[in-house]
Each structure stands twice: as structure tokens, then as C-alpha cells.
Coordinates of N, CA and C in Angstrom, one line a residue:
X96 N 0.8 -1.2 0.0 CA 0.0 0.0 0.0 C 0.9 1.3 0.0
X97 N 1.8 1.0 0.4 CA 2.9 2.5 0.9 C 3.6 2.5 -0.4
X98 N 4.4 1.8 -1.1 CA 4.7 1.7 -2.6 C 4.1 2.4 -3.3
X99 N 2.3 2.0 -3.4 CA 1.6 2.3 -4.2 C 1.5 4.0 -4.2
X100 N 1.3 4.2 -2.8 CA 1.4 5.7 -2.4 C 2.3 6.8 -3.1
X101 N 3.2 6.0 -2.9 CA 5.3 6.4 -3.5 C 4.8 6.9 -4.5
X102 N 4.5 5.6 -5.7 CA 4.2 5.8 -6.7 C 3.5 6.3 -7.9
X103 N 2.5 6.9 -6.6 CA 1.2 7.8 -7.3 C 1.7 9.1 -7.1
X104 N 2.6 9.6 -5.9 CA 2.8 10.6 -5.7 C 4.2 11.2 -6.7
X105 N 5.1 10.2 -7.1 CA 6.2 10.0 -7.8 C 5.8 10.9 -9.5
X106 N 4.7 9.9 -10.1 CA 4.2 10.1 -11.0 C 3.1 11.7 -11.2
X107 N 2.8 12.2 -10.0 CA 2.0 13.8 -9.9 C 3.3 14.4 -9.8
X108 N 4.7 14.1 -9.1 CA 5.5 15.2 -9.2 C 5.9 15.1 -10.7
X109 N 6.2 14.1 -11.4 CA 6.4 14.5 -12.8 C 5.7 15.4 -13.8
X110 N 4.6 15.0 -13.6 CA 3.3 15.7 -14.2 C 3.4 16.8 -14.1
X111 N 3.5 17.4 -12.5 CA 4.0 18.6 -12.5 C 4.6 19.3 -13.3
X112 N 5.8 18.7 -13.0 CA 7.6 19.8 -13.2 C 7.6 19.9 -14.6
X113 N 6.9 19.0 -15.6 CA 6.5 18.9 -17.0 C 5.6 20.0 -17.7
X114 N 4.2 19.8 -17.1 CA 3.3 21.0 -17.1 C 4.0 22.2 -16.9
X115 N 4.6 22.6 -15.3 CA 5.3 23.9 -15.2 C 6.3 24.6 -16.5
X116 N 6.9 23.3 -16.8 CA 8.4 22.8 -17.9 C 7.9 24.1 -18.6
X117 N 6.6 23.6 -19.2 CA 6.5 24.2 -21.1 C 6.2 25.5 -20.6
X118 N 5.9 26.2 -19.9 CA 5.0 27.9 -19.2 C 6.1 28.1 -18.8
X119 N 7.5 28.1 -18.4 CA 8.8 28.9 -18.6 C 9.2 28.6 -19.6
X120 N 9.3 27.5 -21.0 CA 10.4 27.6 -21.9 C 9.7 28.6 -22.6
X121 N 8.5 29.5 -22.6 CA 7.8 29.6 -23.6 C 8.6 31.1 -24.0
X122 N 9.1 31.5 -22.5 CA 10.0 32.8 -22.8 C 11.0 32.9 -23.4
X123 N 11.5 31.8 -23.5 CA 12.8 31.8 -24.9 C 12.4 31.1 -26.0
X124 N 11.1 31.1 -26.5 CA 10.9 30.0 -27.3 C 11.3 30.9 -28.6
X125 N 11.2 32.1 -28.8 CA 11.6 32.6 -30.1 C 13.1 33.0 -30.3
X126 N 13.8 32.9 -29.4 CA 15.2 32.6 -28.9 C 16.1 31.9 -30.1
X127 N 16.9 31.1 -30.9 CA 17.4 30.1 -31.5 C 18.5 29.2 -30.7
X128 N 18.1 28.4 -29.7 CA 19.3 27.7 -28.8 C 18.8 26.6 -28.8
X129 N 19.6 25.5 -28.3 CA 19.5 24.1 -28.3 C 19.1 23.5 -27.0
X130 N 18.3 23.4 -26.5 CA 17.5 22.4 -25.7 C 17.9 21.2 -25.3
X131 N 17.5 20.3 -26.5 CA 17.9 19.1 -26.0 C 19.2 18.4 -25.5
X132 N 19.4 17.6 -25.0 CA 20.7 17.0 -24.6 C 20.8 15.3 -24.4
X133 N 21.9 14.6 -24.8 CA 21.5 13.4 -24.2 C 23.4 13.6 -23.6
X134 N 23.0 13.1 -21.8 CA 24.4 12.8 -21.2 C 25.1 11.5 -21.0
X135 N 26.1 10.9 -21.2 CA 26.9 9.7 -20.6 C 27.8 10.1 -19.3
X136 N 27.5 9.1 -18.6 CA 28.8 9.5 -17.6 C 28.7 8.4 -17.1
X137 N 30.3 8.4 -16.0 CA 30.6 6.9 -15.4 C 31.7 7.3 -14.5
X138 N 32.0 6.7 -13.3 CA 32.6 6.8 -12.4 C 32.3 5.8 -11.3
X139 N 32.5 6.2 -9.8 CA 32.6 5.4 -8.8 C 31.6 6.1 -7.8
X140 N 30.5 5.0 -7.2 CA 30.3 5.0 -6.3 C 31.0 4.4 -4.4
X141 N 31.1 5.4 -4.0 CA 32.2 5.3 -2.7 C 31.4 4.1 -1.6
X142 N 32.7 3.4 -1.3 CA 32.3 2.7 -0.5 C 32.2 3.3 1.2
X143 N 32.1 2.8 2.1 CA 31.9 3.0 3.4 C 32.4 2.6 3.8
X144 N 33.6 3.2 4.0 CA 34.9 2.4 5.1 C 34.6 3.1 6.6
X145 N 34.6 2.3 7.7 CA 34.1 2.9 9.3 C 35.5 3.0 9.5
X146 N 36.9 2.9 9.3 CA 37.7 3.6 10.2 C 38.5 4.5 9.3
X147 N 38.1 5.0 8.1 CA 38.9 5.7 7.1 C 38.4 7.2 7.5
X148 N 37.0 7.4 8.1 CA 36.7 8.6 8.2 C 36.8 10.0 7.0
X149 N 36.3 9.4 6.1 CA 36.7 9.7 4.6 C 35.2 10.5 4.2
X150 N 34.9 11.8 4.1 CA 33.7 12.8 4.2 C 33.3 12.1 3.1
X151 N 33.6 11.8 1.8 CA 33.3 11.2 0.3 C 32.5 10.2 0.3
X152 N 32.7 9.6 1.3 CA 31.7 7.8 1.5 C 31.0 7.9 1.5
X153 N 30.6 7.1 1.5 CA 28.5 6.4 1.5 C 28.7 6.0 3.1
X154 N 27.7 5.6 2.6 CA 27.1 5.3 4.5 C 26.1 4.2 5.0
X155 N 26.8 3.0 5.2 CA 25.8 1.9 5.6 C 25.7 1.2 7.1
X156 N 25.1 0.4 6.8 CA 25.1 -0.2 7.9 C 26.0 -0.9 8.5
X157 N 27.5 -1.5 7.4 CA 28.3 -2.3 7.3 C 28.9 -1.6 6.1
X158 N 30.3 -2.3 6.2 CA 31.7 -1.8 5.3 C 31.2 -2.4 4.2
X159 N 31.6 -1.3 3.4 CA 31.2 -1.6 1.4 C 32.6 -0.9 0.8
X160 N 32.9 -1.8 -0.5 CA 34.0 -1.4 -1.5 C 33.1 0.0 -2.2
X161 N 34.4 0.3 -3.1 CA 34.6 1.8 -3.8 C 33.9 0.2 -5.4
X162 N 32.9 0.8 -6.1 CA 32.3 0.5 -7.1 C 32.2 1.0 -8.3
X163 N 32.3 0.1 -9.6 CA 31.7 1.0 -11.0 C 30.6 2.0 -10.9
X164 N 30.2 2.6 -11.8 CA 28.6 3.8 -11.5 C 28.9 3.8 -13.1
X165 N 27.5 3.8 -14.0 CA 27.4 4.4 -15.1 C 26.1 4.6 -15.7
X166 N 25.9 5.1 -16.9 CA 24.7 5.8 -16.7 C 24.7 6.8 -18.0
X167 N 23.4 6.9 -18.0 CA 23.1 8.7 -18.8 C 21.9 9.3 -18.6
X168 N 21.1 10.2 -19.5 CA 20.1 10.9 -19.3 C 19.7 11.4 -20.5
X169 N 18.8 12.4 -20.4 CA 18.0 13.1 -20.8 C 18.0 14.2 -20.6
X170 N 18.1 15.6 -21.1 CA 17.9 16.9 -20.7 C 17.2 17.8 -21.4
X171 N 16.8 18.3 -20.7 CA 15.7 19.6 -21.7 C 16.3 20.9 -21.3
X172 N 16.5 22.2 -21.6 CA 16.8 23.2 -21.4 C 15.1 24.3 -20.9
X173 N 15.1 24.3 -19.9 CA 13.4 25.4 -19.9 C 14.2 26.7 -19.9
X174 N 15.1 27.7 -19.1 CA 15.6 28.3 -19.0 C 17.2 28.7 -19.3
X175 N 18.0 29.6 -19.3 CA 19.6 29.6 -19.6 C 19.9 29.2 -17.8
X176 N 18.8 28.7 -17.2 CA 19.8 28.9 -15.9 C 18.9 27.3 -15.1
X177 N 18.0 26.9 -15.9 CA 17.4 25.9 -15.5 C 17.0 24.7 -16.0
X178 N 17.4 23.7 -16.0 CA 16.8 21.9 -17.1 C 16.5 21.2 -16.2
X179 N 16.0 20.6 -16.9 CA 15.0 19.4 -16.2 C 16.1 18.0 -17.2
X180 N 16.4 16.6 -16.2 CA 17.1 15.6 -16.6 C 16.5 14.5 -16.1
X181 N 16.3 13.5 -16.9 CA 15.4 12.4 -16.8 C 16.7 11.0 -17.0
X182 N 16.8 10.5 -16.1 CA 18.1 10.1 -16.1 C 18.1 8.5 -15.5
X183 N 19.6 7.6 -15.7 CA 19.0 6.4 -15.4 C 20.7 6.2 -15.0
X184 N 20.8 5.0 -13.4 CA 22.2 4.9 -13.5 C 22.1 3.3 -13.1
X185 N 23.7 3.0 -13.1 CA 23.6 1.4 -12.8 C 24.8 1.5 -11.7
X186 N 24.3 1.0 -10.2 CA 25.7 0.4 -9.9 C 25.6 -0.8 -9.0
X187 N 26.8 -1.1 -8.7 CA 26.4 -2.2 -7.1 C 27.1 -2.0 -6.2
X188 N 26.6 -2.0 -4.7 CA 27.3 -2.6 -3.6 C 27.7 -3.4 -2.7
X189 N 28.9 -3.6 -2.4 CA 29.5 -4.7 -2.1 C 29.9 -4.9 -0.9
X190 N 29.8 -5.7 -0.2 CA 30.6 -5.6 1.0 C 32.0 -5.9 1.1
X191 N 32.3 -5.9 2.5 CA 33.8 -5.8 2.7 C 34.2 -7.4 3.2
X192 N 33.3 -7.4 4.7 CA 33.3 -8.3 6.1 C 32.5 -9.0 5.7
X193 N 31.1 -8.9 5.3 CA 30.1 -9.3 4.6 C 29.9 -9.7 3.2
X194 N 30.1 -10.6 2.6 CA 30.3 -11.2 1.2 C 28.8 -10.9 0.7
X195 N 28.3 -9.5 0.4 CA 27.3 -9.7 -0.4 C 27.2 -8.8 -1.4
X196 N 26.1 -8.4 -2.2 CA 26.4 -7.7 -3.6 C 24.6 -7.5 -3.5
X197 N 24.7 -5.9 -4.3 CA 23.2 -5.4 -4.4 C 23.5 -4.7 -5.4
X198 N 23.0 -5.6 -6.6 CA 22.5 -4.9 -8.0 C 21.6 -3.5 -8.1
X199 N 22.0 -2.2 -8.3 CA 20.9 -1.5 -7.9 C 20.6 -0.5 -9.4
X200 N 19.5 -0.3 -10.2 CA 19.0 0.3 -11.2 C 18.5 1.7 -10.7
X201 N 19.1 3.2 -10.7 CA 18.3 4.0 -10.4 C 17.3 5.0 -11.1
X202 N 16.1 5.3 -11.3 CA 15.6 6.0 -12.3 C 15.7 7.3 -11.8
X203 N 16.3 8.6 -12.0 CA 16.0 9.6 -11.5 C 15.2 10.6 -12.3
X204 N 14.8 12.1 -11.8 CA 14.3 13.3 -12.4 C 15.0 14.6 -11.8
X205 N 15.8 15.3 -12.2 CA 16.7 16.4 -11.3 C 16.5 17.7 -12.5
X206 N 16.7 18.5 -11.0 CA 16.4 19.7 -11.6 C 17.8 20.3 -11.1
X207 N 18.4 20.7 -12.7 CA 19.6 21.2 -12.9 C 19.8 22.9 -12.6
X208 N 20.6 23.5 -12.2 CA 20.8 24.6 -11.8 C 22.1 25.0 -12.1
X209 N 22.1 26.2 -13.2 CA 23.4 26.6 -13.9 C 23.5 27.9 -13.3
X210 N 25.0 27.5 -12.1 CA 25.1 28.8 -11.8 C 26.3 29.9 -12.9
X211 N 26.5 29.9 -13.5 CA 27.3 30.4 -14.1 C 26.3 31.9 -14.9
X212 N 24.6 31.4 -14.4 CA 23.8 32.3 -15.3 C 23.4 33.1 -14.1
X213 N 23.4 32.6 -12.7 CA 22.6 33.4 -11.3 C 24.5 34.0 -10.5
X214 N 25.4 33.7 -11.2 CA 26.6 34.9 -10.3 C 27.2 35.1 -12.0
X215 N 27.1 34.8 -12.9 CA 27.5 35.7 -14.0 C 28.8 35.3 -13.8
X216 N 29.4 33.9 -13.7 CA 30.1 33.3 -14.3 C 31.7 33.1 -15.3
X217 N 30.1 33.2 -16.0 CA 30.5 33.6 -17.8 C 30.8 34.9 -18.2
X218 N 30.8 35.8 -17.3 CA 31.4 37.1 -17.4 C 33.5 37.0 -16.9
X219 N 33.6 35.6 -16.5 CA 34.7 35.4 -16.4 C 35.4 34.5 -17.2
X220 N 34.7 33.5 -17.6 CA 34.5 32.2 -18.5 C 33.7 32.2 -18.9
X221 N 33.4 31.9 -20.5 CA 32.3 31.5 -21.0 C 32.6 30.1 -21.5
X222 N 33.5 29.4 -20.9 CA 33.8 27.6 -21.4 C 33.0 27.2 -20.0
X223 N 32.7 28.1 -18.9 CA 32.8 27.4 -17.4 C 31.2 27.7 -16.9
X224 N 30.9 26.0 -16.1 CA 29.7 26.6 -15.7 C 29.4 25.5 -14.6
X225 N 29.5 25.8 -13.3 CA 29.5 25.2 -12.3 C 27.7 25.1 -12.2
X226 N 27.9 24.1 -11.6 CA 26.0 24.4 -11.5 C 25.4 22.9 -10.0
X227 N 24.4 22.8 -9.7 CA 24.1 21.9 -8.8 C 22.6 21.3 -9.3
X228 N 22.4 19.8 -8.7 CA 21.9 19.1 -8.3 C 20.6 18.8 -7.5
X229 N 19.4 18.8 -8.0 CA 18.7 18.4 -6.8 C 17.1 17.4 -7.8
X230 N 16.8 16.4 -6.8 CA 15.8 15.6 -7.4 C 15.0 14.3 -6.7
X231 N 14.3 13.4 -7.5 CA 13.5 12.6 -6.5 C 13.9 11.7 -7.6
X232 N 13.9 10.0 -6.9 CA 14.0 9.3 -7.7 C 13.3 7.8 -7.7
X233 N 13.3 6.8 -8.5 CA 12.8 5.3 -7.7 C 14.0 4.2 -8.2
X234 N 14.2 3.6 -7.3 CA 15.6 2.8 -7.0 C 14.6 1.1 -6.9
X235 N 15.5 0.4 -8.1 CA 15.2 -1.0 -8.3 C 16.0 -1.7 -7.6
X236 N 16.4 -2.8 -6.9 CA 17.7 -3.7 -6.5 C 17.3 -4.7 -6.1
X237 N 18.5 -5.4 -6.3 CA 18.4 -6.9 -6.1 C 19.3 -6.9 -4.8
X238 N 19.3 -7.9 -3.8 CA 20.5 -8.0 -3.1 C 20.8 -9.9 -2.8
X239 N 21.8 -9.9 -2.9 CA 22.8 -11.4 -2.9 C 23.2 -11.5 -1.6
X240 N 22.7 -12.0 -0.5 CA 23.8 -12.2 0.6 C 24.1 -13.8 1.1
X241 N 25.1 -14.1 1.9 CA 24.8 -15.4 2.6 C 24.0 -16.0 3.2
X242 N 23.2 -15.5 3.3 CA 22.1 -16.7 4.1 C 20.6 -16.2 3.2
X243 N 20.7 -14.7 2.6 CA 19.2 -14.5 1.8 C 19.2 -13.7 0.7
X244 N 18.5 -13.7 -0.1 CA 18.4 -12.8 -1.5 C 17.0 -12.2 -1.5
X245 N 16.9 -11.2 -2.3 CA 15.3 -10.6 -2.3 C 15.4 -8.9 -3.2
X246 N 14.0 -8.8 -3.7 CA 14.6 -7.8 -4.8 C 13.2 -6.7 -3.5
X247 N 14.2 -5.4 -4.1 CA 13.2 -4.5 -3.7 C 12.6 -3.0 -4.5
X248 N 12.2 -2.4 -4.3 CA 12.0 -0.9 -5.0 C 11.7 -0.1 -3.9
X249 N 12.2 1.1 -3.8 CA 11.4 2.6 -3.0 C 12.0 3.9 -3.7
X250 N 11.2 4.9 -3.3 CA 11.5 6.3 -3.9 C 13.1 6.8 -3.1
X251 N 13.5 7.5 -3.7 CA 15.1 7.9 -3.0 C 14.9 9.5 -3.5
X252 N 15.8 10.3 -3.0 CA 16.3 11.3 -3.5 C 17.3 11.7 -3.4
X253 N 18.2 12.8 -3.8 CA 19.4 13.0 -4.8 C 19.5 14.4 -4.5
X254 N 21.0 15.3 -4.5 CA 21.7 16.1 -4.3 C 22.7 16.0 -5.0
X255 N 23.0 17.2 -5.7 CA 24.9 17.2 -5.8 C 25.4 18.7 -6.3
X256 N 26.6 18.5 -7.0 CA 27.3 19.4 -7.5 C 28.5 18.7 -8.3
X257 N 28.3 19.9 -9.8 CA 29.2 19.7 -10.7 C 30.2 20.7 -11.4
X258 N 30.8 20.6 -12.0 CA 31.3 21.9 -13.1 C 31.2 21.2 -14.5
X259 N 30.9 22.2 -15.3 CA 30.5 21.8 -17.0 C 31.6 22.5 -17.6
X260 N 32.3 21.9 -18.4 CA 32.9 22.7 -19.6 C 32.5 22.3 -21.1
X261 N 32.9 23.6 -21.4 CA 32.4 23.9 -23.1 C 33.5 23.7 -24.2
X262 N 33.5 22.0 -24.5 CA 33.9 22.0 -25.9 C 34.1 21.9 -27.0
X263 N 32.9 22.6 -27.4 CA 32.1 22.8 -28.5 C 30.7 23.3 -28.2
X264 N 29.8 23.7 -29.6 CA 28.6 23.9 -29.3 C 27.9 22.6 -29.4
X265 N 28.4 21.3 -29.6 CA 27.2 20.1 -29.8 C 28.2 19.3 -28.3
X266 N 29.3 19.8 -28.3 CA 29.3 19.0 -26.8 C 30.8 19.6 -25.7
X267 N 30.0 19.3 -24.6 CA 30.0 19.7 -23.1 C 30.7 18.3 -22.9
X268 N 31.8 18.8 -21.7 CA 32.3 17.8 -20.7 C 31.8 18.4 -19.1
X269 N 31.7 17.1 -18.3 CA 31.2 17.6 -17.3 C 31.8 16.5 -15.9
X270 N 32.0 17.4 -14.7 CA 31.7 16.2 -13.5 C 31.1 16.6 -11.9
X271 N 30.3 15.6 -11.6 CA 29.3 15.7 -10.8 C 29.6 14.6 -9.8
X272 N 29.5 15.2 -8.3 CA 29.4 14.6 -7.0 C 28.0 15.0 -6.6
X273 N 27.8 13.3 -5.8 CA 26.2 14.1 -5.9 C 25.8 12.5 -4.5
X274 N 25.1 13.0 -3.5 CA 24.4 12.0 -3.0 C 23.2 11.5 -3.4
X275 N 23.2 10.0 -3.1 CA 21.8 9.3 -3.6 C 21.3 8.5 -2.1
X276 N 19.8 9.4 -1.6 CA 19.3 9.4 -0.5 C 18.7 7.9 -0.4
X277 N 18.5 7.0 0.2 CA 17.4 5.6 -0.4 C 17.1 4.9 0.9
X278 N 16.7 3.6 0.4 CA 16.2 3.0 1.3 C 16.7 2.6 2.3
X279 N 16.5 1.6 3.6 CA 17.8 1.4 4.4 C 17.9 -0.2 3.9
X280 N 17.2 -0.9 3.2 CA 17.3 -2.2 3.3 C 19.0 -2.1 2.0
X281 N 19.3 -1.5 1.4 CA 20.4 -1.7 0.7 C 20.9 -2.9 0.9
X282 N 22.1 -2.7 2.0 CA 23.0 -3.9 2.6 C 21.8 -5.2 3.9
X283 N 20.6 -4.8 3.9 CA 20.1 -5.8 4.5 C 20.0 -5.9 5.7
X284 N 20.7 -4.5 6.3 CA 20.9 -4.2 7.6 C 19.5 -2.9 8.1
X285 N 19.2 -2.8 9.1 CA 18.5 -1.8 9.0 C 18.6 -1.0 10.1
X286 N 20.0 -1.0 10.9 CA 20.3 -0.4 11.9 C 20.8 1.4 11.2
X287 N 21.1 2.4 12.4 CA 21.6 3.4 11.7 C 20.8 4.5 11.9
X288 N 20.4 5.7 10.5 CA 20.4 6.9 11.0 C 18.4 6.5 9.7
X289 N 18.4 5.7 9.4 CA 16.9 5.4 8.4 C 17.2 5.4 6.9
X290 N 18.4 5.5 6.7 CA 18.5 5.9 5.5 C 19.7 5.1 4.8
X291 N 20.3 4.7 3.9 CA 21.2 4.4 3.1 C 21.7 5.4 2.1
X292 N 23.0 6.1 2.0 CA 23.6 7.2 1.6 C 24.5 6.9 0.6
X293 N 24.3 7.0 -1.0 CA 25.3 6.5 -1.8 C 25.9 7.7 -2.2
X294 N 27.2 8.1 -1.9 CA 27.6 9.1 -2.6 C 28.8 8.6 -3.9
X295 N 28.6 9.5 -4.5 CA 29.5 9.1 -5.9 C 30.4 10.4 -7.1
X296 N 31.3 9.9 -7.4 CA 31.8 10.8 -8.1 C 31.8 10.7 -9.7
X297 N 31.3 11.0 -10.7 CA 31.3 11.0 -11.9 C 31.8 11.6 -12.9
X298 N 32.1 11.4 -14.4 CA 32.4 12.5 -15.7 C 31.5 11.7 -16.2
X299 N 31.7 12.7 -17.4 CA 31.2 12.7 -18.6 C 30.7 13.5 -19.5
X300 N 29.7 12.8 -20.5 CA 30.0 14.4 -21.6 C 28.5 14.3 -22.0
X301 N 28.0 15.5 -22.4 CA 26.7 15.9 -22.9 C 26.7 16.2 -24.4
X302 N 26.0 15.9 -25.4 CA 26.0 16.0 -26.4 C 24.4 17.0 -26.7
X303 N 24.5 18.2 -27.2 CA 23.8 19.1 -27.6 C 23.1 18.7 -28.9
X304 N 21.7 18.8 -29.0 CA 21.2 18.5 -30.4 C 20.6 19.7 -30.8
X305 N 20.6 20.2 -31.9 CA 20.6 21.4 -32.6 C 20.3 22.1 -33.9
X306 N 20.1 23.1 -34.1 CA 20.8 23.6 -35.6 C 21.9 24.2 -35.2
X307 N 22.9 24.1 -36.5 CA 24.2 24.3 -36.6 C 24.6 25.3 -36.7
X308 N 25.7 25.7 -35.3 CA 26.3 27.4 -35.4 C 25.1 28.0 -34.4
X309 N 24.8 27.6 -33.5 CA 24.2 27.4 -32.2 C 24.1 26.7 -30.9
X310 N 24.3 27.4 -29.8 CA 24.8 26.9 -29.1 C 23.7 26.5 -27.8
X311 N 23.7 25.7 -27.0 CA 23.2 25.9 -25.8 C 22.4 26.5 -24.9
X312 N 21.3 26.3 -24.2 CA 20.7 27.5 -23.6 C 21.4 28.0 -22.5
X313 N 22.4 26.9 -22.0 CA 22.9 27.1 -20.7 C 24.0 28.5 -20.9
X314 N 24.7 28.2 -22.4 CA 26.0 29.0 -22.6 C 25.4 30.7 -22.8
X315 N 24.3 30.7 -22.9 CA 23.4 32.4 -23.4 C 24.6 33.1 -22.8
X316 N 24.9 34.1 -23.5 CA 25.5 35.5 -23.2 C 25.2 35.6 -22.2
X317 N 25.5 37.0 -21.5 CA 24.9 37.5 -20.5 C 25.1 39.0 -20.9
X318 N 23.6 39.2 -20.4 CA 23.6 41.2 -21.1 C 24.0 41.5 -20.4
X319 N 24.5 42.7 -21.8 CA 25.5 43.6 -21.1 C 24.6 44.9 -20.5
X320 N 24.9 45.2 -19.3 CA 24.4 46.8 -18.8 C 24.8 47.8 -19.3
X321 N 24.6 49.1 -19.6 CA 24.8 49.9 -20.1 C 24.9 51.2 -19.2
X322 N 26.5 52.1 -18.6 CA 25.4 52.9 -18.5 C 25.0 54.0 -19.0
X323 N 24.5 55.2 -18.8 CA 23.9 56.4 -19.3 C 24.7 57.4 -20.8
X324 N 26.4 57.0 -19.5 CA 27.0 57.8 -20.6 C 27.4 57.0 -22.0
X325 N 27.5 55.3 -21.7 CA 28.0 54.5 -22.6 C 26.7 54.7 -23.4
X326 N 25.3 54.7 -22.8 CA 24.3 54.7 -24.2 C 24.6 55.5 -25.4
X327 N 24.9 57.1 -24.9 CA 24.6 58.4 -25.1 C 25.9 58.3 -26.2
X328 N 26.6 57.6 -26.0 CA 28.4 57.4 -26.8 C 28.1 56.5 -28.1
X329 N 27.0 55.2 -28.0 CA 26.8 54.2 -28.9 C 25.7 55.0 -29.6
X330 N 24.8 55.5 -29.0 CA 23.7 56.6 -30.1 C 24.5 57.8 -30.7
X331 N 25.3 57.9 -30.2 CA 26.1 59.1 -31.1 C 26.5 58.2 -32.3
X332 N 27.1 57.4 -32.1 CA 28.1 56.3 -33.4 C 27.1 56.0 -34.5
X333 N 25.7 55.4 -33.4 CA 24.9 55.2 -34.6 C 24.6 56.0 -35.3
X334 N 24.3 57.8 -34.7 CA 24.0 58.7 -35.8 C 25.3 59.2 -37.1
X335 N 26.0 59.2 -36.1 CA 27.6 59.3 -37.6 C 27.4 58.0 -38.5
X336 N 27.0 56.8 -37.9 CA 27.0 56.0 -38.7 C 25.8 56.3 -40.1
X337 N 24.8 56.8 -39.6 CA 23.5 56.8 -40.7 C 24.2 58.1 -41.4

């Protein structure tokens, strides 16, 4: 019954952030910038070492190895400073002391935040664009242990922070630290703080879809201010000019 709940509620935040989606892009819609995106990335999900005291870790109930992570997404551009990513990752966790393994599929939806557009950034770089993380997600896994196996699902959610670079207009390099909030049954344990904490570190690259000799909504200029005397100096030019 509580799944089903998850689920229903999972599926109205989508609906939402979608609906909202289209009533902000509509102010750049006469704009010429590139929207869509598909991302790859791949890295390591951190294991949970209890005497390494390592801020990076995950956090279980029991010692877990450092693991593969890989993955991509989906992106939309609504704003130069806001996207919506529909995203999918794969990894497992392993133990250390405990010989077991948890296949885990994650489906996420994050809402991207390009700061390079809200401190003007790109007024210092326009390759550079630091930006963050935040979103809800639903997490599939299987888990393998010694004495039991059993597959589960629950809603999780998600934080992080990245930096993007610009190398090119059809593609972006990027990398992202980001926690993934979830269930506590992970490792099978259910002692602790309620929660199972995967933190992880990633790259990878985004590929921009487009017309050509256009760039990004993320990369938009940023206008320039003007002031009074500089107007009064470029309306002169323009009249020598005519």
C-alpha cells in the first residue's frame, strides 16, 4: 500500500515539473538555442569504510567497496539557468566483512541549476559553468547475501554538485558529486540513521542537439548593462553612422 502511495505521488511530481516545464520555456521559445541534450557518464560509487573517516563515503550499515557507477540521461533546457534531466544509472554494492552484492538500477528526475547564469560566471569564462543538483528518484535492487536474496523498490532522492565545460557547441564535458538518499534495506541491515547514503563521483560528456552554429541555452551570453554615458556614446556612433 505505501509503494503504491510512493508511486502515485512519484508520477503527480512528474506531471507537475512537465506541465510547469512548457510555461517557462515559452520565454525563450523565439530565442534560436539548443534544448535538448543526451548525457553519458561513469565513475565510482564510494564505498563506506568505518575507520577511514573519509567525508566522500557512502554510509551503511556495514563496510562496502569503492564500485563502478554508469549511466546517462536526458535533458531539456526550460531556462539559460534551469533543465529538467530524466536520467538512469547502474551500480552495485559490495561488502567488505560481509560477502554480499546489491545490483541496484536507479531511475532519477533532477532539476539542474546553472550557476554560471545566477553569479554571472561567464562574465569570467564562457567555457565554465558550475552548476548543482537536486531531485526525486525510484531505485530497483536486487540484493545477494549469505544466508538471503530478495529484490526491492522505494522512492530515494538526490543532491549534488558539478562543473561543465564547453567543448564545443554540440558538446559539453562535465563532472558531478552528488548523493543518492534511499532506502535502508540496501545492505540488508536496518540499523543506523533510516536511510542508506550512496555518494559518488562522476564525468562525462553531454552531447547538444541542434541547428548548426548554435549553441546551448545554458551558454546564453549574458547582457550587457549599459550605462547612461556608454548609451549616449553608442547613439552618437549610430547617428555618424547613418
Amino acid at each position: 500500500m505505501i509503494s503504491l502511495m510512493y508511486k502515485k505521488a512519484l508520477l503527480f511530481f512528474f506531471l507537475f515539473l512537465f506541465s510547469t516545464s512548457f510555461v517557462f520555456s515559452q520565454n525563450y521559445a523565439s530565442q534560436d538555442y539548443r534544448r535538448l541534450s543526451l548525457t553519458l557518464n561513469g565513475g565510482t560509487s564510494f564505498g563506506d569504510f568505518s575507520e577511514s573517516g573519509n567525508f566522500m563515503s557512502s554510509h551503511f550499515s556495514v563496510d562496502t567497496k569503492n564500485t563502478l557507477r554508469f549511466g546517462g540521461g536526458l535533458q531539456y533546457a526550460l531556462t539559460p539557468a534551469w533543465s529538467l534531466e530524466l536520467g538512469y544509472q547502474r551500480t552495485q554494492i559490495e561488502g567488505t566483512e560481509i560477502p554480499f552484492e546489491t545490483n541496484m538500477d536507479l531511475f532519477t528526475l533532477k532539476n539542474i541549476i546553472n550557476l554560471n547564469q545566477l553569479f554571472f560566471v561567464n562574465r569570467i569564462s564562457d567555457r565554465l559553468n558550475p552548476f548543482v543538483s537536486l531531485g526525486i528518484g525510484y531505485d530497483f535492487f536486487n540484493y545477494n547475501g549469505p544466508q538471503r536474496s530478495f529484490s526491492e523498490d522505494a522512492t530515494s532522492y538526490n543532491a549534488g554538485a558539478g562543473l561543465a565545460f564547453k567543448l564545443s557547441n554540440t558538446v559539453d564535458l562535465f563532472t558531478h558529486y552528488e548523493y543518492h538518499l534511499g532506502v535502508n534495506s540496501v545492505d540488508n541491515e536496518t540499523e543506523g540513521w533510516g536511510s542508506d547514503l550512496i555518494n559518488s563521483l562522476t564525468g562525462g560528456i553531454r552531447i547538444n542537439f541542434g541547428r548548426k552554429n548554435t549553441e546551448h541555452l545554458s551558454w546564453r551570453a549574458v547582457p550587457v548593462e549599459l550605462s547612461p554615458s556608454d548609451y549616449d556614446r553608442l547613439m552618437a556612433q549610430a547617428d555618424l553612422t547613418d
